[in-house]
Amino acid sequence: MAEPIVMVLTAMLLGQVVMSVPVLLINRATRAYRLPLALFLIACGVLALNAIVPVVFPDWYQIYTVVGFPMLFVLCPALRLYIEGLTAQTHWTLSKATLKQFVLIWPALGVSCLMALLPMQQHQALFVTDEAPGGLYAVILAGAMLVLMCLWLFECGLTLLVIAKRLLAFRAALKARYSNLDDPRIFAAKRLVFISVCIWVLALSSAFLSSLLGHTILTLGSEMLIALILIWSLTFFAMQQSSPLLAPEADCALSKQGTPDTSLSEGSISKYSKSALDEFQSARIVNKITHAMQDNQLYLDADLTLQKLSQVSGVSPNYLSQVLNETLQMNFFDFVNHWRIEASKSRLLASQDSVLHIALEVGFNARSSFYKAFKKETGLTPGEFRRENVSASE
């Protein structure tokens, strides 16, 4: 008899999957990149049934293994494709090329067909009592499963590396477009990637250590509880993410104060290496964005983005990014924070307002972000800067 807590947690996990999948897919605009997440959740739900089917429905266990075994090979590519869609910098859709990532599902389906033909007694020995397989057919099936499981573990490790690499590129791309990383949408996206990594580290380490030590590291109830929390968190933040953060925006270079600079906007989608910008044009752009920051005090806008600066300055986002990276040697995030830190210095010395008040006043969304940026810029915390400069003036 399955433990009551295991049955309750399994039911809760299945309920979470059943409720979440339709909600994730209901919006047609986000369906393309959310479909891999829906597949991942469905596979998790099917695999979670392994905790109760052999105990509660033993007569159906062979059918369950036939259906459940291929689900294991849906997890890696589905999660990888979801993270890829979520962090994409161009319009992302599923294609034949992306579907090639499900390469292991085909041999897994072949093994499932062999499972379906396995005599009930040999199936019990192989999957329930964990006895040595008897007969050539069962030995071949066990060998094929072992090979596939080794390939799956390798795929798990590869997935973790791919997600980590994607995360680093994603963070760099966010800093190239946003001036604050404390925005709720960015927070949700970062938590999504973090939880995805946690899920994979848990699954990989549990499978590896259990095989190495010959017994499970956690109790079945503990594993189900952790899985429930992680999957709930994953779906919670996924539902808050209405669209990929780096989805292409309309390249509007129209200034709010004048006409667009067509000489700088033309060909903005080209790569830096193909850009026709020379030193004179780069200097002009630096002058434009400097005046935009000074005259309009754009840095005070906590929601300032590269697109907004593009609209005010009349320079295309592509050229702005190029000039910031190649001429000023900084990304958009650091460029705006530099202006905010400079504005905060006079406020720190001229008033006794709290650090949090000043941080919010100059465009930061959080005290921690202000401290980190200020320390990076000056080598001091805001409090240390205030004390040192006040004492020096006295």
Short mmCIF file of C-alpha atoms in Angstrom, two decimals:
data_model
loop_
_atom_site.label_atom_id
_atom_site.label_comp_id
_atom_site.label_asym_id
_atom_site.label_seq_id
_atom_site.Cartn_x
_atom_site.Cartn_y
_atom_site.Cartn_z
CA MET A 1 0.00 0.00 0.00
CA ALA A 2 1.38 3.41 -0.98
CA GLU A 3 1.97 5.85 1.84
CA PRO A 4 -0.96 8.26 2.23
CA ILE A 5 1.36 11.29 2.04
CA VAL A 6 2.80 10.04 -1.24
CA MET A 7 -0.66 9.58 -2.71
CA VAL A 8 -1.75 13.04 -1.57
CA LEU A 9 1.38 14.73 -2.96
CA THR A 10 1.07 12.81 -6.24
CA ALA A 11 -2.57 13.87 -6.55
CA MET A 12 -1.61 17.49 -5.87
CA LEU A 13 1.16 17.37 -8.48
CA LEU A 14 -1.20 15.87 -11.07
CA GLY A 15 -3.81 18.49 -10.23
CA GLN A 16 -1.22 21.22 -10.72
CA VAL A 17 -0.33 19.83 -14.14
CA VAL A 18 -3.96 19.38 -15.22
CA MET A 19 -4.86 22.94 -14.24
CA SER A 20 -1.70 24.59 -15.55
CA VAL A 21 -1.36 23.10 -19.04
CA PRO A 22 -4.64 24.53 -20.47
CA VAL A 23 -3.92 27.94 -18.93
CA LEU A 24 -0.41 28.00 -20.42
CA LEU A 25 -1.71 27.17 -23.90
CA ILE A 26 -4.87 29.29 -23.95
CA ASN A 27 -3.08 32.40 -25.22
CA ARG A 28 -2.32 31.95 -28.89
CA ALA A 29 0.40 34.63 -28.88
CA THR A 30 2.50 32.77 -26.29
CA ARG A 31 1.59 29.22 -27.28
CA ALA A 32 4.68 28.64 -29.43
CA TYR A 33 7.26 29.02 -26.65
CA ARG A 34 4.99 27.70 -23.87
CA LEU A 35 4.20 24.43 -25.67
CA PRO A 36 7.57 22.85 -24.66
CA LEU A 37 6.80 23.75 -21.03
CA ALA A 38 3.39 22.11 -21.33
CA LEU A 39 5.07 18.96 -22.69
CA PHE A 40 7.55 19.06 -19.81
CA LEU A 41 4.74 19.31 -17.23
CA ILE A 42 2.74 16.50 -18.86
CA ALA A 43 5.82 14.26 -18.84
CA CYS A 44 6.41 15.10 -15.16
CA GLY A 45 2.80 14.22 -14.36
CA VAL A 46 3.00 10.86 -16.14
CA LEU A 47 6.30 10.00 -14.47
CA ALA A 48 4.92 10.98 -11.04
CA LEU A 49 2.33 8.20 -11.39
CA ASN A 50 5.16 5.70 -10.96
CA ALA A 51 4.89 6.34 -7.22
CA ILE A 52 1.40 4.87 -6.97
CA VAL A 53 0.52 2.78 -10.07
CA PRO A 54 2.58 -0.35 -9.17
CA VAL A 55 1.06 -0.35 -5.68
CA VAL A 56 -2.51 0.76 -6.27
CA PHE A 57 -3.01 -0.58 -9.83
CA PRO A 58 -0.50 -3.43 -10.20
CA ASP A 59 -2.41 -5.02 -13.11
CA TRP A 60 -1.97 -1.83 -15.13
CA TYR A 61 1.72 -1.37 -14.39
CA GLN A 62 2.97 -2.92 -17.63
CA ILE A 63 0.77 -0.58 -19.67
CA TYR A 64 2.02 2.32 -17.54
CA THR A 65 5.69 1.48 -18.19
CA VAL A 66 5.00 1.32 -21.92
CA VAL A 67 3.53 4.84 -21.79
CA GLY A 68 5.78 6.25 -19.09
CA PHE A 69 9.23 5.20 -20.32
CA PRO A 70 9.25 7.51 -23.40
CA MET A 71 8.13 10.42 -21.19
CA LEU A 72 11.54 10.36 -19.55
CA PHE A 73 13.09 11.38 -22.86
CA VAL A 74 10.69 14.29 -23.32
CA LEU A 75 11.99 16.12 -20.24
CA CYS A 76 15.42 17.31 -21.45
CA PRO A 77 14.50 18.65 -24.91
CA ALA A 78 11.20 20.14 -23.70
CA LEU A 79 12.84 22.10 -20.90
CA ARG A 80 15.72 23.13 -23.15
CA LEU A 81 13.34 24.38 -25.85
CA TYR A 82 11.25 26.31 -23.33
CA ILE A 83 14.30 28.13 -21.96
CA GLU A 84 15.43 28.77 -25.53
CA GLY A 85 12.08 30.32 -26.43
CA LEU A 86 11.90 32.33 -23.21
CA THR A 87 15.35 33.85 -23.69
CA ALA A 88 15.25 34.23 -27.49
CA GLN A 89 16.28 37.60 -28.92
CA THR A 90 14.41 37.02 -32.19
CA HIS A 91 10.92 35.80 -33.02
CA TRP A 92 10.95 32.16 -31.89
CA THR A 93 8.76 29.31 -33.08
CA LEU A 94 8.95 25.54 -33.08
CA SER A 95 10.39 24.11 -36.28
CA LYS A 96 11.69 20.85 -37.69
CA ALA A 97 15.18 21.87 -36.57
CA THR A 98 14.07 22.33 -32.96
CA LEU A 99 12.15 19.04 -33.00
CA LYS A 100 15.40 17.23 -33.81
CA GLN A 101 16.32 17.72 -30.16
CA PHE A 102 13.85 14.93 -29.32
CA VAL A 103 16.25 12.45 -30.91
CA LEU A 104 16.14 9.92 -28.05
CA ILE A 105 12.36 9.67 -28.08
CA TRP A 106 12.41 7.39 -31.14
CA PRO A 107 14.59 4.60 -29.71
CA ALA A 108 12.65 5.01 -26.45
CA LEU A 109 9.40 4.35 -28.31
CA GLY A 110 11.01 1.26 -29.84
CA VAL A 111 11.95 -0.01 -26.38
CA SER A 112 8.38 0.69 -25.23
CA CYS A 113 7.07 -1.57 -27.98
CA LEU A 114 9.38 -4.32 -26.71
CA MET A 115 8.02 -3.74 -23.18
CA ALA A 116 4.47 -4.21 -24.43
CA LEU A 117 5.41 -7.66 -25.82
CA LEU A 118 7.24 -8.75 -22.67
CA PRO A 119 5.49 -11.62 -20.80
CA MET A 120 3.88 -10.47 -17.53
CA GLN A 121 6.15 -12.64 -15.36
CA GLN A 122 9.32 -11.28 -16.94
CA HIS A 123 7.95 -7.74 -16.69
CA GLN A 124 7.41 -8.24 -12.95
CA ALA A 125 10.93 -9.57 -12.55
CA LEU A 126 12.46 -6.71 -14.50
CA PHE A 127 10.45 -3.75 -13.17
CA VAL A 128 8.98 -4.77 -9.81
CA THR A 129 11.04 -7.40 -8.02
CA ASP A 130 14.31 -6.18 -9.63
CA GLU A 131 15.44 -9.73 -10.43
CA ALA A 132 17.93 -10.70 -13.13
CA PRO A 133 16.08 -10.92 -16.47
CA GLY A 134 15.50 -14.41 -17.74
CA GLY A 135 15.50 -15.27 -21.42
CA LEU A 136 17.22 -13.65 -24.39
CA TYR A 137 14.32 -11.29 -25.09
CA ALA A 138 14.35 -9.85 -21.55
CA VAL A 139 18.17 -9.55 -21.58
CA ILE A 140 18.10 -7.61 -24.86
CA LEU A 141 15.37 -5.33 -23.47
CA ALA A 142 17.29 -4.72 -20.25
CA GLY A 143 20.46 -3.93 -22.23
CA ALA A 144 18.62 -1.50 -24.50
CA MET A 145 17.10 0.25 -21.49
CA LEU A 146 20.51 0.52 -19.82
CA VAL A 147 22.04 2.10 -22.92
CA LEU A 148 19.16 4.57 -23.20
CA MET A 149 19.40 5.50 -19.52
CA CYS A 150 23.13 6.20 -19.90
CA LEU A 151 22.36 8.40 -22.89
CA TRP A 152 19.63 10.12 -20.86
CA LEU A 153 22.04 10.92 -18.03
CA PHE A 154 24.47 12.37 -20.57
CA GLU A 155 21.62 14.41 -22.07
CA CYS A 156 20.72 15.68 -18.59
CA GLY A 157 24.25 16.95 -18.02
CA LEU A 158 24.32 18.51 -21.48
CA THR A 159 20.97 20.20 -20.82
CA LEU A 160 22.29 21.71 -17.61
CA LEU A 161 25.32 23.14 -19.43
CA VAL A 162 23.18 24.50 -22.28
CA ILE A 163 20.79 26.21 -19.84
CA ALA A 164 23.68 27.70 -17.85
CA LYS A 165 25.27 29.06 -21.03
CA ARG A 166 21.92 30.39 -22.16
CA LEU A 167 21.44 32.10 -18.80
CA LEU A 168 24.74 33.97 -19.07
CA ALA A 169 23.88 35.18 -22.57
CA PHE A 170 20.38 36.11 -21.41
CA ARG A 171 21.69 38.23 -18.55
CA ALA A 172 24.07 40.06 -20.90
CA ALA A 173 21.21 40.69 -23.34
CA LEU A 174 19.00 42.05 -20.54
CA LYS A 175 21.72 44.51 -19.54
CA ALA A 176 21.97 45.64 -23.15
CA ARG A 177 18.27 46.55 -23.22
CA TYR A 178 17.03 47.34 -19.70
CA SER A 179 18.25 49.84 -17.09
CA ASN A 180 16.72 47.95 -14.16
CA LEU A 181 16.75 44.21 -13.60
CA ASP A 182 14.25 44.46 -10.72
CA ASP A 183 11.26 44.72 -13.05
CA PRO A 184 8.61 42.08 -12.13
CA ARG A 185 8.76 40.50 -15.61
CA ILE A 186 12.55 40.22 -15.44
CA PHE A 187 12.28 38.86 -11.89
CA ALA A 188 9.83 36.21 -13.06
CA ALA A 189 12.03 35.26 -16.02
CA LYS A 190 15.14 34.92 -13.87
CA ARG A 191 13.25 32.80 -11.35
CA LEU A 192 11.97 30.60 -14.18
CA VAL A 193 15.48 29.86 -15.37
CA PHE A 194 16.73 29.40 -11.78
CA ILE A 195 13.94 26.94 -10.92
CA SER A 196 14.55 25.07 -14.16
CA VAL A 197 18.20 24.65 -13.21
CA CYS A 198 17.17 23.52 -9.70
CA ILE A 199 14.83 20.89 -11.13
CA TRP A 200 17.56 19.53 -13.34
CA VAL A 201 20.25 19.55 -10.63
CA LEU A 202 17.86 17.71 -8.29
CA ALA A 203 16.93 15.10 -10.90
CA LEU A 204 20.49 14.55 -12.07
CA SER A 205 22.12 14.41 -8.62
CA SER A 206 19.38 12.17 -7.22
CA ALA A 207 19.66 9.71 -10.12
CA PHE A 208 23.47 9.68 -10.05
CA LEU A 209 23.90 9.37 -6.29
CA SER A 210 21.17 6.77 -5.99
CA SER A 211 22.89 4.64 -8.63
CA LEU A 212 26.30 5.19 -7.03
CA LEU A 213 25.25 4.36 -3.47
CA GLY A 214 22.73 1.69 -4.34
CA HIS A 215 19.82 3.30 -2.49
CA THR A 216 17.69 6.41 -2.70
CA ILE A 217 19.01 9.62 -1.16
CA LEU A 218 15.59 10.97 -0.23
CA THR A 219 12.39 9.22 0.77
CA LEU A 220 9.70 8.99 -1.88
CA GLY A 221 7.56 11.45 0.07
CA SER A 222 10.41 13.97 0.23
CA GLU A 223 11.09 13.67 -3.49
CA MET A 224 7.42 14.20 -4.30
CA LEU A 225 7.23 17.25 -2.02
CA ILE A 226 10.29 18.86 -3.60
CA ALA A 227 8.98 18.06 -7.09
CA LEU A 228 5.59 19.58 -6.22
CA ILE A 229 7.18 22.80 -4.90
CA LEU A 230 9.47 23.19 -7.90
CA ILE A 231 6.76 22.47 -10.48
CA TRP A 232 4.32 24.80 -8.72
CA SER A 233 6.96 27.55 -8.71
CA LEU A 234 7.79 26.90 -12.36
CA THR A 235 4.15 27.21 -13.46
CA PHE A 236 3.54 30.21 -11.18
CA PHE A 237 6.34 32.29 -12.69
CA ALA A 238 5.61 30.99 -16.21
CA MET A 239 2.07 32.34 -16.02
CA GLN A 240 3.42 35.75 -15.04
CA GLN A 241 5.63 35.79 -18.13
CA SER A 242 3.24 37.00 -20.83
CA SER A 243 5.93 37.28 -23.53
CA PRO A 244 9.68 36.74 -23.92
CA LEU A 245 11.59 39.72 -22.49
CA LEU A 246 13.90 39.96 -25.46
CA ALA A 247 11.24 39.67 -28.14
CA PRO A 248 12.01 42.12 -30.95
CA GLU A 249 10.44 45.52 -30.52
CA ALA A 250 9.41 47.83 -33.30
CA ASP A 251 12.49 49.69 -34.39
CA CYS A 252 11.07 53.13 -33.90
CA ALA A 253 13.75 55.78 -34.08
CA LEU A 254 11.33 58.67 -34.07
CA SER A 255 12.31 61.31 -31.56
CA LYS A 256 9.71 62.84 -29.33
CA GLN A 257 11.34 66.21 -29.96
CA GLY A 258 12.00 66.08 -33.68
CA THR A 259 12.41 64.03 -36.82
CA PRO A 260 14.33 60.81 -37.01
CA ASP A 261 18.02 60.75 -37.85
CA THR A 262 17.67 58.67 -41.03
CA SER A 263 21.41 58.65 -41.66
CA LEU A 264 21.86 56.72 -38.45
CA SER A 265 18.74 54.57 -38.57
CA GLU A 266 19.29 53.06 -42.00
CA GLY A 267 20.46 49.46 -41.87
CA SER A 268 20.04 49.23 -38.10
CA ILE A 269 19.50 45.50 -38.12
CA SER A 270 22.99 44.88 -39.48
CA LYS A 271 25.62 43.31 -37.29
CA TYR A 272 28.29 45.51 -35.76
CA SER A 273 30.91 44.08 -38.08
CA LYS A 274 28.90 45.19 -41.09
CA SER A 275 28.04 48.62 -39.73
CA ALA A 276 29.10 51.74 -41.63
CA LEU A 277 29.57 53.83 -38.47
CA ASP A 278 32.80 55.79 -38.42
CA GLU A 279 34.37 57.79 -35.58
CA PHE A 280 32.53 60.98 -36.54
CA GLN A 281 29.13 59.25 -36.54
CA SER A 282 29.91 57.50 -33.26
CA ALA A 283 30.83 60.85 -31.69
CA ARG A 284 27.56 62.33 -32.95
CA ILE A 285 25.60 59.52 -31.32
CA VAL A 286 27.48 59.93 -28.04
CA ASN A 287 26.65 63.64 -28.13
CA LYS A 288 22.98 62.89 -28.86
CA ILE A 289 22.51 60.44 -26.01
CA THR A 290 24.49 62.62 -23.60
CA HIS A 291 22.19 65.56 -24.30
CA ALA A 292 19.16 63.27 -24.05
CA MET A 293 20.26 62.11 -20.60
CA GLN A 294 21.18 65.62 -19.40
CA ASP A 295 18.31 67.64 -20.82
CA ASN A 296 15.52 65.13 -20.22
CA GLN A 297 17.03 63.42 -17.14
CA LEU A 298 15.96 60.09 -18.60
CA TYR A 299 17.95 58.19 -15.98
CA LEU A 300 15.32 59.16 -13.39
CA ASP A 301 12.86 56.87 -15.19
CA ALA A 302 13.05 53.52 -13.40
CA ASP A 303 11.58 51.82 -16.47
CA LEU A 304 14.01 53.35 -18.98
CA THR A 305 14.87 50.94 -21.79
CA LEU A 306 17.10 51.08 -24.83
CA GLN A 307 13.97 51.55 -26.95
CA LYS A 308 12.92 54.64 -24.97
CA LEU A 309 16.37 56.18 -25.29
CA SER A 310 16.21 55.42 -29.01
CA GLN A 311 12.91 57.25 -29.36
CA VAL A 312 14.15 60.35 -27.53
CA SER A 313 17.56 60.54 -29.18
CA GLY A 314 16.39 59.60 -32.68
CA VAL A 315 19.07 56.91 -32.99
CA SER A 316 18.23 53.31 -33.79
CA PRO A 317 18.58 50.77 -30.94
CA ASN A 318 21.15 48.82 -32.94
CA TYR A 319 23.44 51.83 -33.34
CA LEU A 320 22.94 52.80 -29.70
CA SER A 321 24.10 49.36 -28.57
CA GLN A 322 27.07 49.50 -30.92
CA VAL A 323 28.23 52.90 -29.71
CA LEU A 324 27.76 52.00 -26.05
CA ASN A 325 29.75 48.79 -26.41
CA GLU A 326 32.47 49.93 -28.81
CA THR A 327 32.91 53.64 -28.03
CA LEU A 328 31.90 53.98 -24.37
CA GLN A 329 32.95 50.42 -23.48
CA MET A 330 29.82 49.68 -21.43
CA ASN A 331 26.40 48.15 -21.86
CA PHE A 332 23.13 50.06 -21.58
CA PHE A 333 22.55 48.91 -17.99
CA ASP A 334 25.91 50.24 -16.77
CA PHE A 335 25.57 53.42 -18.87
CA VAL A 336 22.27 54.41 -17.21
CA ASN A 337 23.49 53.38 -13.77
CA HIS A 338 26.51 55.66 -14.20
CA TRP A 339 24.18 58.62 -14.65
CA ARG A 340 22.07 57.55 -11.68
CA ILE A 341 25.10 57.20 -9.43
CA GLU A 342 26.37 60.65 -10.43
CA ALA A 343 22.96 62.13 -9.63
CA SER A 344 22.86 60.35 -6.27
CA LYS A 345 26.22 61.72 -5.11
CA SER A 346 25.02 65.33 -4.81
CA ARG A 347 21.84 64.17 -3.09
CA LEU A 348 23.81 62.11 -0.57
CA LEU A 349 25.93 65.12 0.36
CA ALA A 350 23.21 67.81 0.21
CA SER A 351 20.56 66.06 2.30
CA GLN A 352 20.07 63.61 5.13
CA ASP A 353 17.49 61.60 3.22
CA SER A 354 17.69 57.85 3.61
CA VAL A 355 19.71 55.85 1.13
CA LEU A 356 16.55 54.05 -0.02
CA HIS A 357 14.78 57.37 -0.66
CA ILE A 358 17.68 58.63 -2.75
CA ALA A 359 17.96 55.33 -4.61
CA LEU A 360 14.31 55.46 -5.65
CA GLU A 361 14.62 59.16 -6.46
CA VAL A 362 17.41 58.65 -9.00
CA GLY A 363 15.74 55.72 -10.77
CA PHE A 364 16.68 52.53 -8.93
CA ASN A 365 13.94 50.08 -8.01
CA ALA A 366 15.62 48.53 -4.99
CA ARG A 367 18.10 49.47 -2.28
CA SER A 368 20.23 46.39 -2.99
CA SER A 369 20.60 47.32 -6.67
CA PHE A 370 21.67 50.84 -5.70
CA TYR A 371 24.27 49.57 -3.23
CA LYS A 372 25.71 47.15 -5.75
CA ALA A 373 25.91 49.74 -8.55
CA PHE A 374 27.30 52.45 -6.25
CA LYS A 375 30.00 50.14 -4.89
CA LYS A 376 30.95 49.09 -8.42
CA GLU A 377 31.17 52.72 -9.58
CA THR A 378 32.93 54.32 -6.60
CA GLY A 379 34.44 51.48 -4.57
CA LEU A 380 32.40 52.69 -1.57
CA THR A 381 28.92 52.09 -0.22
CA PRO A 382 26.57 55.10 -0.24
CA GLY A 383 26.97 55.44 3.53
CA GLU A 384 30.77 55.34 3.34
CA PHE A 385 30.75 57.92 0.52
CA ARG A 386 28.54 60.24 2.55
CA ARG A 387 30.66 59.93 5.71
CA GLU A 388 34.00 60.39 3.96
CA ASN A 389 32.95 63.42 1.92
CA VAL A 390 31.05 65.13 4.74
CA SER A 391 34.02 64.76 7.13
CA ALA A 392 36.43 65.98 4.44
CA SER A 393 34.38 69.15 3.89
CA GLU A 394 34.40 69.87 7.61
#
